[in-house]
XYZ file of C-alpha atoms in Angstrom:
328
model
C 115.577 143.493 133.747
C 112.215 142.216 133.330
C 113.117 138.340 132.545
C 114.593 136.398 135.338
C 117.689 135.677 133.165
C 118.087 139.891 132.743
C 117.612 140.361 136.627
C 120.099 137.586 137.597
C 122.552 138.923 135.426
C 121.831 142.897 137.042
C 122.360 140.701 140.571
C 125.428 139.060 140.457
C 127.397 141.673 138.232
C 129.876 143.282 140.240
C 128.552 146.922 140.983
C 130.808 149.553 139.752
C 133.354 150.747 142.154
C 135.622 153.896 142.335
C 139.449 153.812 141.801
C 141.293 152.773 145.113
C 144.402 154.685 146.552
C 147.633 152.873 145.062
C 145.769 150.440 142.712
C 147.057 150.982 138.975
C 145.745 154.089 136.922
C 142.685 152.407 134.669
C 143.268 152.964 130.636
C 141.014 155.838 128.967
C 138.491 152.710 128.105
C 138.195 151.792 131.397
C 137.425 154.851 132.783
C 134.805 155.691 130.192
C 132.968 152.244 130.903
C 133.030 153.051 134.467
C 131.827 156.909 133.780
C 129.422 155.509 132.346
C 127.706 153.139 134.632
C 129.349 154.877 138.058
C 128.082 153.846 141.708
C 125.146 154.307 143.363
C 125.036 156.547 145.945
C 123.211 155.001 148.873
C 120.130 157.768 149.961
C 117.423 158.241 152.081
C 115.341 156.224 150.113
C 117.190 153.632 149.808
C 117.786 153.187 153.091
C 114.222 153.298 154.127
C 113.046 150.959 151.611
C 115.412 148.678 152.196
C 114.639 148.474 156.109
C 110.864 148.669 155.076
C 111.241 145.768 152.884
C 112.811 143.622 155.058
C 110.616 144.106 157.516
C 107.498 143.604 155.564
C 109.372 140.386 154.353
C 109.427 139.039 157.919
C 105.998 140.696 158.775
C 104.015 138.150 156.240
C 106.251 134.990 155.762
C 104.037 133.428 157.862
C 100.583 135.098 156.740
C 98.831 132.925 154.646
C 95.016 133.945 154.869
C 94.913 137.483 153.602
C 97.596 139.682 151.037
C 101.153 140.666 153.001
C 101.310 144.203 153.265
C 102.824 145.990 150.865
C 104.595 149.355 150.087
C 104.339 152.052 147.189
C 107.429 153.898 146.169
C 106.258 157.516 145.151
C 107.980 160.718 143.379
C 108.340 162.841 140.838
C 110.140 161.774 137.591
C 113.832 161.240 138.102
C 113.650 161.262 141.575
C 115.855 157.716 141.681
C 113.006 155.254 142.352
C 113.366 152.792 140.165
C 117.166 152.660 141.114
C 115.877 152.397 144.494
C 113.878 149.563 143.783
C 116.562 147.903 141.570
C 118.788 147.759 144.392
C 116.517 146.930 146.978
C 115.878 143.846 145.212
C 119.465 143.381 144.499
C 119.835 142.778 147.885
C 117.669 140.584 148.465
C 118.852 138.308 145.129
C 122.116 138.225 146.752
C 121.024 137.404 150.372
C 118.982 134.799 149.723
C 121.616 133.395 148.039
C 124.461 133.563 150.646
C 121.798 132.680 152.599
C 120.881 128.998 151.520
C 123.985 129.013 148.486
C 123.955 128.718 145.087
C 123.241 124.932 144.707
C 120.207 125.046 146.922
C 118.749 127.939 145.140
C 119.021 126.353 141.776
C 115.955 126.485 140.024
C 114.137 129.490 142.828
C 113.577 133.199 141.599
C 113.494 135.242 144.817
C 113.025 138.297 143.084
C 110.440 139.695 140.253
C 110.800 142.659 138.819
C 107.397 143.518 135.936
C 106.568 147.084 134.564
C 103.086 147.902 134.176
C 102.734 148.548 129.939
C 101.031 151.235 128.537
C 97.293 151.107 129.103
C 97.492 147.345 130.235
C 95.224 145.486 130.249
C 94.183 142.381 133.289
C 95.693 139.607 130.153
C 98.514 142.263 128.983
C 100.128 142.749 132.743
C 99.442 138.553 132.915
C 101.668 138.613 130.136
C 104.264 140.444 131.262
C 104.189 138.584 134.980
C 104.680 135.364 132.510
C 106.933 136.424 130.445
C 109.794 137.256 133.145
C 109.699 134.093 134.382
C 109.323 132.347 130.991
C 105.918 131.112 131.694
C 104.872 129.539 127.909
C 101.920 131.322 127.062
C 99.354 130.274 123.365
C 97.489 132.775 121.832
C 94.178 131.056 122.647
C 95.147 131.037 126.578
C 92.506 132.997 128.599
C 93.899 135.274 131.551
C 92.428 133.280 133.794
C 94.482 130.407 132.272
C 97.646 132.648 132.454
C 97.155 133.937 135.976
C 97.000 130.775 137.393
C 99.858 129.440 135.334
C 101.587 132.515 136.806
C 100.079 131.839 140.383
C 101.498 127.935 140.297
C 105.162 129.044 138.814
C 106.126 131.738 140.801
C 105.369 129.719 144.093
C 106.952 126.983 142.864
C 110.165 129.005 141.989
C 109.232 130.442 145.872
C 109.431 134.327 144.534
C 109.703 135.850 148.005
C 109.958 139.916 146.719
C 107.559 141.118 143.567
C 108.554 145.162 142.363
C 106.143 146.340 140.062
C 107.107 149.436 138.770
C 105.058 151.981 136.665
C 102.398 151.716 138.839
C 100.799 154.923 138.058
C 99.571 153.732 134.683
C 97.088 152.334 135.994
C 94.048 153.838 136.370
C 90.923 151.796 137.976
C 88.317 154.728 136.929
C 88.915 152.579 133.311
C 87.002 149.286 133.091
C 91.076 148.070 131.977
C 92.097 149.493 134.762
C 90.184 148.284 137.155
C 90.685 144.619 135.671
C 94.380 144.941 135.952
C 94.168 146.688 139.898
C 91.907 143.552 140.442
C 94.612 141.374 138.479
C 97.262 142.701 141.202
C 95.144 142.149 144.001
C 94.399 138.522 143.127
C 98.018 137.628 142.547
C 98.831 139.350 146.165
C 96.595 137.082 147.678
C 97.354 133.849 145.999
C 101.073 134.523 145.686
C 103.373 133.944 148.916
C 105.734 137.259 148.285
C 105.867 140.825 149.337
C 104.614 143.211 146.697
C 106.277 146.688 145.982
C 105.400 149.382 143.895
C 106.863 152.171 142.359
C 105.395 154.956 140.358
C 105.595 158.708 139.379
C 103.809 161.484 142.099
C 101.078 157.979 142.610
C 99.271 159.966 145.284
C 98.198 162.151 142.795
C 96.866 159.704 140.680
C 93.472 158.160 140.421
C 95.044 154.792 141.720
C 94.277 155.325 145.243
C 90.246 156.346 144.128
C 87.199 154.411 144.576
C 86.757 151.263 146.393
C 90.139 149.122 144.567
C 91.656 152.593 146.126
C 90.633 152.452 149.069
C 91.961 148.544 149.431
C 95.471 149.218 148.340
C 95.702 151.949 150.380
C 94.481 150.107 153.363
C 97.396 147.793 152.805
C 100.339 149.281 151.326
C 102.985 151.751 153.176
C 104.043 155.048 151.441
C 107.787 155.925 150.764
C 108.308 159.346 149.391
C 111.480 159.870 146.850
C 110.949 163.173 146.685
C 113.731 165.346 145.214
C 116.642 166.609 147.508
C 115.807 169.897 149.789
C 118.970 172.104 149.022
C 118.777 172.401 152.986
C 117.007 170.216 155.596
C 117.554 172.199 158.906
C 121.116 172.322 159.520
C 122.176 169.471 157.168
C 122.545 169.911 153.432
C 121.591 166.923 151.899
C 121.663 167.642 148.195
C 125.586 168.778 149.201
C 126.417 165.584 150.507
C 125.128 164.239 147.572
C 127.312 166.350 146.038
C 130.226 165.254 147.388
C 129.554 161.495 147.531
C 129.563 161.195 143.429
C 132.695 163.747 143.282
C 134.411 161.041 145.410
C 133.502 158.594 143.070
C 135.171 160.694 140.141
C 138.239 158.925 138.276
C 139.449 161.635 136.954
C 143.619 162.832 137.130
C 143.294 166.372 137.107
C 139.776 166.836 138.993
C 140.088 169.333 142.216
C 138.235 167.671 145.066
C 135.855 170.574 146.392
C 134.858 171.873 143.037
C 131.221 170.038 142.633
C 130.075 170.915 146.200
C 131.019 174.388 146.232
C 128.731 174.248 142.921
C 126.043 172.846 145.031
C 123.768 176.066 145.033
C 124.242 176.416 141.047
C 123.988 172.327 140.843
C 120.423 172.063 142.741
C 119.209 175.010 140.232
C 120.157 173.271 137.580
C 118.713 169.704 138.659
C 115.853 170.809 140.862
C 117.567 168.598 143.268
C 117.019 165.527 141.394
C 119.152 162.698 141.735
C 118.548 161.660 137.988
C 119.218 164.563 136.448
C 122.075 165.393 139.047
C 123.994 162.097 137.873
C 123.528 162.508 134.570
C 125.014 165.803 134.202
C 128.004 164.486 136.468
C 128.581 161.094 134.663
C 128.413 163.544 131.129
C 130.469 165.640 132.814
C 133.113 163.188 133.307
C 132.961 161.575 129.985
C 133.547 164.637 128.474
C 136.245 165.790 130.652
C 137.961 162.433 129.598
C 137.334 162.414 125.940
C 138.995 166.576 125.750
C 141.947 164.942 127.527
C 141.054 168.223 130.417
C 140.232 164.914 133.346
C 138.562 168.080 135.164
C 135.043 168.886 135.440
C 134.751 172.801 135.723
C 131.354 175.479 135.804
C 132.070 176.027 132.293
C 132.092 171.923 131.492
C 129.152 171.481 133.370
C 127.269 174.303 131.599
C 127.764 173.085 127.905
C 125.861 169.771 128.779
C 122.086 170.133 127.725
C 120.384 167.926 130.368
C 116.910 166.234 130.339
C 114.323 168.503 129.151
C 112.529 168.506 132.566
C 115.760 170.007 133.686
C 116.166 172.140 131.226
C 112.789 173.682 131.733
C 113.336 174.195 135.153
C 116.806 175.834 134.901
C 116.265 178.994 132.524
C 118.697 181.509 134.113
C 119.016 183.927 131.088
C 115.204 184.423 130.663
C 115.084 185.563 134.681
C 118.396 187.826 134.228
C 116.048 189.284 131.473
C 113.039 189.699 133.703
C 114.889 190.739 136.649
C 117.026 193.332 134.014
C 113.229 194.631 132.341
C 111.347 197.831 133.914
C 107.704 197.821 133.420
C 107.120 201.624 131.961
């Protein structure tokens, strides 16, 4: 994902897609490949990101003195925002290419997508803007040599949409930190494309502190993936949810209904996490279809151990015992 070549590949390969009424039955290898990359249910998130993007897009094609405003994708871990980035850029490969087609685009890179490394550093994160792009970069380069490589390539390859995910690595109260938050706000300025970031809970994070802070807040929209309420007024999100990825399910012997009546015992289980939620599903299935049962029951779903932020969160046998104890 974070080399053009990677990306372009993510792009154009056909998204997975569930069985269709009277098409032929898929072999058992099929149906595990599929299990195992599934669909992507379209949220909230997505939705709003999506609309936000675009409209950013249009907002500062034509704004050439100052950085386009931006947008920060914020949530807990597992809360789906890096698939909501992923396919939010998707998007955007594949309309600009219908768009102007394939022969015109030869040679452009609409789309970046860089993480932010482990304790980067302003040269590091240069790197890693080079590198997905396949900017050549020496050993005795200086950033400042690499950023404006960087700078000259990805205009010339007219990069319209930037994600930059891990943002909440960075942390401009380090003298690192702050060289890197600067390094982002030079290539926002000098680089003709919409920036978007995602990173874990960022609000909470010392990225939004102190005067770099205060200018990336002054320019950059919130989105919140938070996790999904079990209930949101009358509507039941998390249930819909539910019953989106059951619908997905290629399974022979699955009864449709099962996973959303499970929706009270599912949220518990997931803290209402879209992550965790299709993991356990897409483990579900897999092992439904390597016992030969093709049905995914309470009892399947309970032998799965989950992510360990799941698991920590979903301990029902310690609060039987609690609620079972009498304090003499």
């Amino acid at each position: 994902m974070t080399t053009w070549d990677g990306f372009q590949a993510f792009a154009t390969t056909p998204v997975a897609a569930p069985p269709t009424p009277g098409a032929p039955p898929r072999s058992l290898a099929e149906r595990l490949a599929y299990h195992s990359r599934f669909v992507t249910v379209r949220t909230p998130a997505i939705d709003a990101l999506a609309k936000n993007v675009r409209t950013l897009m249009i907002l500062g094609r034509h704004q050439t003195v100052t950085a386009r405003p931006s947008l920060i994708v914020t949530g807990p871990a597992g809360a789906g925002k890096t698939t909501a980035l992923l396919q939010v850029g998707r998007a955007c490969h594949l309309a600009h290419t219908r768009r102007h087609g394939p022969t015109a685009t030869a040679g452009q890179s609409p789309v970046a997508y860089v993480l932010v490394p482990p304790a980067a550093s302003a040269k590091t994160l240069a790197i890693e803007f080079a590198r997905y792009l396949g900017i050549p970069v020496t050993p005795g380069m200086s950033q400042a040599q690499i950023t404006n490589s960087v700078c000259h390539t990805y205009t010339a390859a007219r990069v319209q949409l930037v994600m930059i995910d891990e943002i909440h690595r960075l942390n401009p109260r380090t003298t690192t930190g702050a060289q890197s938050a600067d390094l982002i706000k030079d290539l926002t300025e000098r680089i003709g494309a919409t920036f978007v970031y995602a990173g874990i809970d960022v609000t909470t994070t010392p990225l939004f502190t102190g005067v770099r802070g205060a200018q990336l807040a002054g320019r950059a929209s919130l989105i919140d993936c938070a996790a999904f309420p079990a209930r949101l007024g009358d509507e039941e999100p998390f249930r819909d949810l539910i019953t989106a990825m059951e619908g997905a399910l290629d399974l022979r012997r699955h009864r449709t209904g099962t996973l959303p009546q499970l929706a009270p015992y599912l949220h518990e289980r997931t803290a209402g996490r879209i992550g965790s939620l299709a993991r356990l599903i897409r483990q579900a299935a897999i092992t439904a279809l390597i016992d030969g049962t093709e049905r995914i029951t309470k009892t399947t779903l309970d032998a799965i151990r989950l992510d360990h932020l799941a698991e920590q969160h979903y301990q029902p046998r310690a609060r039987t015992r609690s609620r079972g104890t009498s304090t003499p």
